[in-house]
């Protein structure tokens, strides 16, 4: 694998492989078929990423300062990327709601990072934001491939259009921010932190867009994505990890909320989408204890740790928690922020060092 400038090629899908594995075993071929094809397609894309050189920020053309530079492409149900350009920056909305949602979601993500944290796009240097919609047929996923976003339409049976939840768009683009900053290794606890940071900023993008306080937010990831036949609300819950869905075909949400239920597994890159429930819940606890807009204080502390340069690629939960306590003190002094952050980690059973 070749990398330049310290960037590890990332291939993150919003629907983890263990969920699709479960679906692929469904008796109904209308359910199993799309899941199997999605798994095969994801494996191909993942291999492609390993063979592709990811260039550093210096090689990327810069957008105008403080303005997004978005381009939406349509794969027309094929798999060639990026596909046909259908909307550029500043173009009027078209008839395709999927294109319009992708464009708006990229804009919402850009805006949170700029307005709340002064970050110019995901690389901090005005990186143009590209997205491809209508990828493949019945494709049950969305992913960030290290360079762009890709969205499937879903099979309509289990999953709907992946551009529907803005937090899913934010989640995937936040992987880009992590890739350009702490670059957390995508395995085990550092991988679960990588996943959790994407859920945290995905949720914050949704809350920022809706103008919600921590108390008003649903703290769900992927609400609106599951088809009506599925018994569930979303892919994950930061408020109550393990309760997002419990379905005869999809299985049960496997996320733990605390270290007592930490899952040791080899699947899902050592449980990156499973144990992320623990740091997710810590963020929820800190944000709701503080109240108000979660991106302003809790989000600022998490952002400071992600981008501050001290977070190691191999960081464990305790390392991350310790850095959030330090960041809370540095940013807000010995006040309620420090207290809320410390208590949140204590409640999920992660000891700060
Ligand atoms: Zn992810």
Coordinates of C-alpha atoms and ligand atoms in Angstrom, one line a residue:
X1 CA 0.0 0.0 0.0
X2 CA 1.3 3.4 -1.0
X3 CA 0.6 6.5 1.0
X4 CA 1.9 10.0 0.9
X5 CA 1.8 12.8 3.4
X6 CA 0.7 10.4 6.2
X7 CA -2.8 9.9 4.8
X8 CA -4.1 6.4 5.2
X9 CA -6.6 5.5 2.5
X10 CA -10.0 5.2 4.3
X11 CA -12.9 3.3 3.1
X12 CA -15.8 3.7 5.5
X13 CA -19.4 2.6 4.7
X14 CA -22.3 3.9 6.8
X15 CA -23.9 0.4 7.0
X16 CA -21.3 -1.9 8.6
X17 CA -20.5 -5.3 7.1
X18 CA -22.0 -7.3 10.0
X19 CA -25.5 -5.8 9.2
X20 CA -25.2 -6.6 5.6
X21 CA -23.9 -10.1 6.5
X22 CA -27.1 -10.6 8.5
X23 CA -29.3 -9.4 5.7
X24 CA -27.5 -11.6 3.2
X25 CA -28.7 -14.6 5.1
X26 CA -32.4 -13.7 4.8
X27 CA -34.6 -16.4 3.3
X28 CA -36.3 -13.9 1.0
X29 CA -34.1 -13.4 -2.1
X30 CA -35.5 -9.9 -2.5
X31 CA -33.8 -9.0 0.8
X32 CA -30.7 -11.2 0.6
X33 CA -29.8 -10.4 -3.1
X34 CA -29.2 -6.6 -2.7
X35 CA -27.2 -7.2 0.6
X36 CA -25.0 -9.8 -1.1
X37 CA -24.4 -7.5 -4.1
X38 CA -23.7 -4.5 -1.8
X39 CA -21.1 -6.6 0.2
X40 CA -19.4 -7.6 -3.1
X41 CA -19.4 -4.1 -4.3
X42 CA -17.9 -2.8 -1.0
X43 CA -15.2 -5.4 -1.2
X44 CA -14.2 -4.3 -4.7
X45 CA -14.2 -0.6 -3.6
X46 CA -12.2 -1.4 -0.5
X47 CA -9.5 -3.2 -2.6
X48 CA -9.5 -0.4 -5.1
X49 CA -8.8 2.0 -2.2
X50 CA -5.8 -0.1 -1.1
X51 CA -4.3 0.2 -4.6
X52 CA -4.9 3.9 -4.9
X53 CA -2.5 6.6 -3.8
X54 CA -4.2 9.1 -1.6
X55 CA -2.5 12.5 -2.2
X56 CA -1.8 15.0 0.6
X57 CA -3.6 18.3 1.0
X58 CA -0.9 20.2 -0.8
X59 CA -1.8 18.5 -4.1
X60 CA -5.4 19.4 -3.9
X61 CA -6.7 22.5 -5.6
X62 CA -8.1 25.0 -3.2
X63 CA -11.6 26.5 -3.2
X64 CA -12.4 30.1 -2.6
X65 CA -11.9 31.0 1.1
X66 CA -14.9 30.3 3.3
X67 CA -17.1 29.0 0.5
X68 CA -17.9 25.4 -0.4
X69 CA -17.0 24.1 -3.8
X70 CA -19.5 21.3 -4.4
X71 CA -19.9 19.1 -7.4
X72 CA -22.6 16.4 -7.6
X73 CA -22.3 13.5 -10.1
X74 CA -24.8 10.9 -11.1
X75 CA -23.6 7.3 -11.6
X76 CA -26.8 6.5 -13.4
X77 CA -26.9 3.2 -11.5
X78 CA -23.5 2.2 -12.7
X79 CA -20.3 2.0 -10.7
X80 CA -17.9 4.2 -12.6
X81 CA -16.8 7.1 -10.4
X82 CA -17.4 10.0 -10.3
X83 CA -20.0 9.6 -13.1
X84 CA -21.8 12.4 -14.9
X85 CA -21.7 15.9 -13.5
X86 CA -25.2 17.1 -12.7
X87 CA -24.8 20.1 -10.4
X88 CA -21.9 22.4 -9.7
X89 CA -21.4 25.1 -7.0
X90 CA -24.0 27.8 -7.2
X91 CA -26.2 26.0 -9.7
X92 CA -30.0 26.1 -9.1
X93 CA -31.7 23.0 -7.7
X94 CA -32.8 20.5 -10.3
X95 CA -35.7 18.0 -10.4
X96 CA -33.7 15.2 -8.8
X97 CA -34.3 15.4 -5.0
X98 CA -31.4 13.0 -4.4
X99 CA -29.0 15.4 -6.1
X100 CA -30.5 18.3 -4.2
X101 CA -30.2 16.5 -0.8
X102 CA -26.6 15.6 -1.5
X103 CA -25.7 19.2 -2.5
X104 CA -27.4 20.5 0.7
X105 CA -25.8 17.9 2.9
X106 CA -22.3 18.8 1.7
X107 CA -23.2 22.4 2.3
X108 CA -24.5 21.8 5.8
X109 CA -21.3 19.9 6.7
X110 CA -19.1 22.6 5.3
X111 CA -21.0 25.2 7.2
X112 CA -20.8 23.6 10.6
X113 CA -17.0 23.1 10.4
X114 CA -16.5 26.7 9.1
X115 CA -19.0 28.5 11.4
X116 CA -18.5 26.6 14.6
X117 CA -14.8 25.7 14.3
X118 CA -13.3 28.0 11.7
X119 CA -12.3 25.0 9.5
X120 CA -12.3 25.7 5.8
X121 CA -13.7 22.4 4.4
X122 CA -12.7 18.9 5.5
X123 CA -8.9 19.3 5.0
X124 CA -8.9 22.9 6.4
X125 CA -7.6 24.2 3.1
X126 CA -10.8 24.5 1.0
X127 CA -10.9 21.0 -0.3
X128 CA -13.6 20.8 -3.1
X129 CA -16.5 18.5 -2.0
X130 CA -17.5 15.9 -4.6
X131 CA -20.4 13.4 -4.3
X132 CA -21.8 10.7 -6.5
X133 CA -25.5 9.7 -6.2
X134 CA -27.5 6.8 -7.8
X135 CA -24.5 4.5 -7.4
X136 CA -25.1 1.0 -8.6
X137 CA -28.6 -0.7 -8.4
X138 CA -30.3 -1.5 -5.1
X139 CA -27.0 -0.5 -3.4
X140 CA -27.5 -0.5 0.4
X141 CA -24.7 1.8 1.5
X142 CA -23.0 5.2 1.3
X143 CA -19.3 5.7 1.7
X144 CA -16.3 8.1 1.8
X145 CA -13.5 6.6 -0.3
X146 CA -10.7 9.0 0.8
X147 CA -11.6 11.4 -2.0
X148 CA -15.3 11.7 -2.4
X149 CA -18.8 10.7 -1.1
X150 CA -20.8 8.0 -2.8
X151 CA -24.5 7.3 -2.2
X152 CA -26.7 4.3 -3.1
X153 CA -30.4 4.5 -3.5
X154 CA -31.0 1.6 -1.2
X155 CA -33.1 -1.5 -2.1
X156 CA -36.4 0.1 -0.9
X157 CA -37.1 -3.0 1.1
X158 CA -34.7 -2.5 4.0
X159 CA -32.9 0.8 3.2
X160 CA -34.2 3.9 1.5
X161 CA -32.1 6.6 -0.3
X162 CA -28.9 7.2 1.5
X163 CA -29.0 11.0 1.0
X164 CA -32.1 11.2 3.2
X165 CA -30.3 11.6 6.6
X166 CA -28.0 14.6 6.7
X167 CA -26.1 13.1 9.6
X168 CA -25.1 10.2 7.3
X169 CA -23.6 12.7 4.9
X170 CA -21.9 14.5 7.8
X171 CA -20.7 11.1 9.2
X172 CA -19.0 10.2 6.0
X173 CA -17.4 13.7 5.5
X174 CA -16.2 13.7 9.1
X175 CA -14.1 10.6 8.2
X176 CA -12.4 13.0 5.8
X177 CA -11.7 15.4 8.6
X178 CA -10.3 12.6 10.7
X179 CA -8.2 11.4 7.7
X180 CA -6.6 14.8 7.4
X181 CA -6.1 15.3 11.2
X182 CA -5.6 12.5 13.8
X183 CA -5.9 9.8 11.2
X184 CA -7.0 7.2 13.7
X185 CA -6.2 3.7 12.7
X186 CA -9.4 2.0 11.5
X187 CA -9.3 -1.0 13.9
X188 CA -10.2 -1.9 17.5
X189 CA -10.5 1.1 19.9
X190 CA -8.8 3.7 17.7
X191 CA -11.2 2.5 14.9
X192 CA -14.2 2.8 17.2
X193 CA -13.0 6.4 18.1
X194 CA -12.8 7.1 14.4
X195 CA -16.3 5.9 13.9
X196 CA -17.6 7.7 17.0
X197 CA -16.1 11.0 15.9
X198 CA -18.0 10.6 12.6
X199 CA -21.2 10.0 14.5
X200 CA -20.6 12.9 16.8
X201 CA -20.0 15.4 14.0
X202 CA -22.7 13.8 11.9
X203 CA -25.2 14.4 14.8
X204 CA -23.9 17.9 15.3
X205 CA -24.4 18.8 11.6
X206 CA -28.0 17.6 11.9
X207 CA -28.6 19.6 15.1
X208 CA -26.9 22.7 13.6
X209 CA -29.0 22.5 10.5
X210 CA -32.2 22.1 12.5
X211 CA -31.1 24.7 15.2
X212 CA -31.7 22.1 17.9
X213 CA -30.4 22.1 21.5
X214 CA -29.0 18.9 23.0
X215 CA -32.3 18.3 24.8
X216 CA -34.3 18.7 21.6
X217 CA -32.1 16.4 19.4
X218 CA -33.0 12.7 18.8
X219 CA -29.3 11.6 18.9
X220 CA -30.0 9.0 16.3
X221 CA -27.7 8.3 13.3
X222 CA -29.5 7.5 10.1
X223 CA -33.1 8.3 11.2
X224 CA -35.3 8.1 8.0
X225 CA -33.0 5.6 6.3
X226 CA -34.8 2.4 7.3
X227 CA -37.7 1.3 5.1
X228 CA -41.2 1.1 6.8
X229 CA -41.1 -2.7 7.1
X230 CA -38.1 -2.6 9.4
X231 CA -38.6 -2.5 13.1
X232 CA -36.3 0.2 14.1
X233 CA -35.7 4.0 14.2
X234 CA -32.1 4.3 12.8
X235 CA -28.7 2.7 12.5
X236 CA -27.4 3.8 15.9
X237 CA -28.5 5.7 18.9
X238 CA -26.1 7.9 20.9
X239 CA -28.6 8.4 23.6
X240 CA -29.4 4.7 24.1
X241 CA -26.8 2.6 22.2
X242 CA -28.2 -0.9 21.5
X243 CA -31.8 0.3 20.9
X244 CA -31.7 1.7 17.4
X245 CA -33.3 -1.4 15.8
X246 CA -34.5 -4.9 16.7
X247 CA -35.8 -6.5 13.5
X248 CA -36.4 -10.1 12.4
X249 CA -34.3 -9.6 9.3
X250 CA -31.8 -7.0 10.3
X251 CA -31.2 -8.4 13.8
X252 CA -30.7 -6.3 16.9
X253 CA -28.5 -3.2 17.3
X254 CA -25.3 -4.6 18.9
X255 CA -23.9 -1.4 20.4
X256 CA -22.9 -1.3 24.0
X257 CA -23.3 2.0 26.0
X258 CA -20.6 1.3 28.6
X259 CA -17.3 -0.6 29.1
X260 CA -19.1 -3.3 31.1
X261 CA -20.6 -4.5 27.7
X262 CA -17.5 -3.8 25.5
X263 CA -17.6 -6.3 22.7
X264 CA -14.5 -8.3 21.8
X265 CA -14.8 -9.3 18.2
X266 CA -12.8 -9.8 15.1
X267 CA -15.6 -8.8 12.7
X268 CA -16.3 -5.2 11.7
X269 CA -12.5 -4.3 12.0
X270 CA -12.6 -5.3 15.7
X271 CA -16.0 -3.9 16.3
X272 CA -15.5 -0.3 15.1
X273 CA -19.2 0.3 14.5
X274 CA -20.1 -1.7 17.7
X275 CA -17.9 -0.3 20.5
X276 CA -18.2 3.2 19.1
X277 CA -21.4 3.2 21.2
X278 CA -19.3 3.8 24.3
X279 CA -17.6 7.1 23.2
X280 CA -20.8 8.1 21.4
X281 CA -22.7 7.8 24.7
X282 CA -20.0 9.7 26.6
X283 CA -20.4 12.6 24.1
X284 CA -24.2 12.5 24.5
X285 CA -23.9 12.6 28.3
X286 CA -21.4 15.5 28.3
X287 CA -23.5 17.5 25.7
X288 CA -26.9 16.9 27.5
X289 CA -25.3 17.7 30.9
X290 CA -24.2 21.0 29.5
X291 CA -27.4 21.8 27.6
X292 CA -27.8 24.4 24.9
X293 CA -26.2 23.8 21.4
X294 CA -24.0 20.7 21.6
X295 CA -21.6 22.0 18.9
X296 CA -20.6 25.0 21.0
X297 CA -19.0 23.4 24.1
X298 CA -19.0 19.6 24.0
X299 CA -18.4 19.7 20.2
X300 CA -15.7 22.3 20.6
X301 CA -13.8 20.0 23.1
X302 CA -14.1 17.0 20.9
X303 CA -13.0 19.0 17.9
X304 CA -10.0 20.4 19.8
X305 CA -8.9 16.8 20.6
X306 CA -9.4 15.6 17.0
X307 CA -7.4 18.4 15.5
X308 CA -5.1 19.4 18.3
X309 CA -2.2 17.2 17.3
X310 CA -1.9 15.2 20.5
X311 CA -4.3 12.4 19.6
X312 CA -2.2 9.4 18.5
X313 CA -3.3 7.2 15.5
X314 CA -3.4 4.3 17.9
X315 CA -5.3 6.1 20.7
X316 CA -7.4 4.0 23.0
X317 CA -10.6 5.2 24.7
X318 CA -8.7 6.2 27.9
X319 CA -6.2 8.3 25.8
X320 CA -9.0 10.1 24.0
X321 CA -11.0 10.6 27.3
X322 CA -7.9 12.1 29.0
X323 CA -7.4 14.5 26.1
X324 CA -11.0 15.7 26.3
X325 CA -10.6 16.5 30.0
X326 CA -7.4 18.4 29.2
X327 CA -9.0 20.2 26.3
X328 CA -12.1 21.1 28.4
X329 CA -9.8 22.7 31.0
X330 CA -7.7 24.5 28.4
X331 CA -10.7 25.9 26.6
X332 CA -13.1 26.6 29.4
X333 CA -11.1 26.5 32.7
X334 CA -12.2 24.6 35.8
X335 CA -15.9 25.1 35.1
X336 CA -19.0 23.0 34.4
X337 CA -17.5 21.9 31.0
X338 CA -14.6 20.1 32.8
X339 CA -17.1 18.5 35.2
X340 CA -19.5 17.4 32.5
X341 CA -16.8 15.8 30.4
X342 CA -15.1 14.0 33.3
X343 CA -18.4 12.7 34.6
X344 CA -19.5 11.5 31.1
X345 CA -16.4 9.2 30.8
X346 CA -16.9 8.0 34.3
X347 CA -20.5 7.0 33.6
X348 CA -19.5 4.9 30.6
X349 CA -16.7 3.3 32.6
X350 CA -13.7 4.8 30.7
X351 CA -11.1 5.9 33.2
X352 CA -9.1 9.0 32.4
X353 CA -5.4 8.8 33.0
Ligands
LIG1 ZN1 -18.1 5.5 9.4

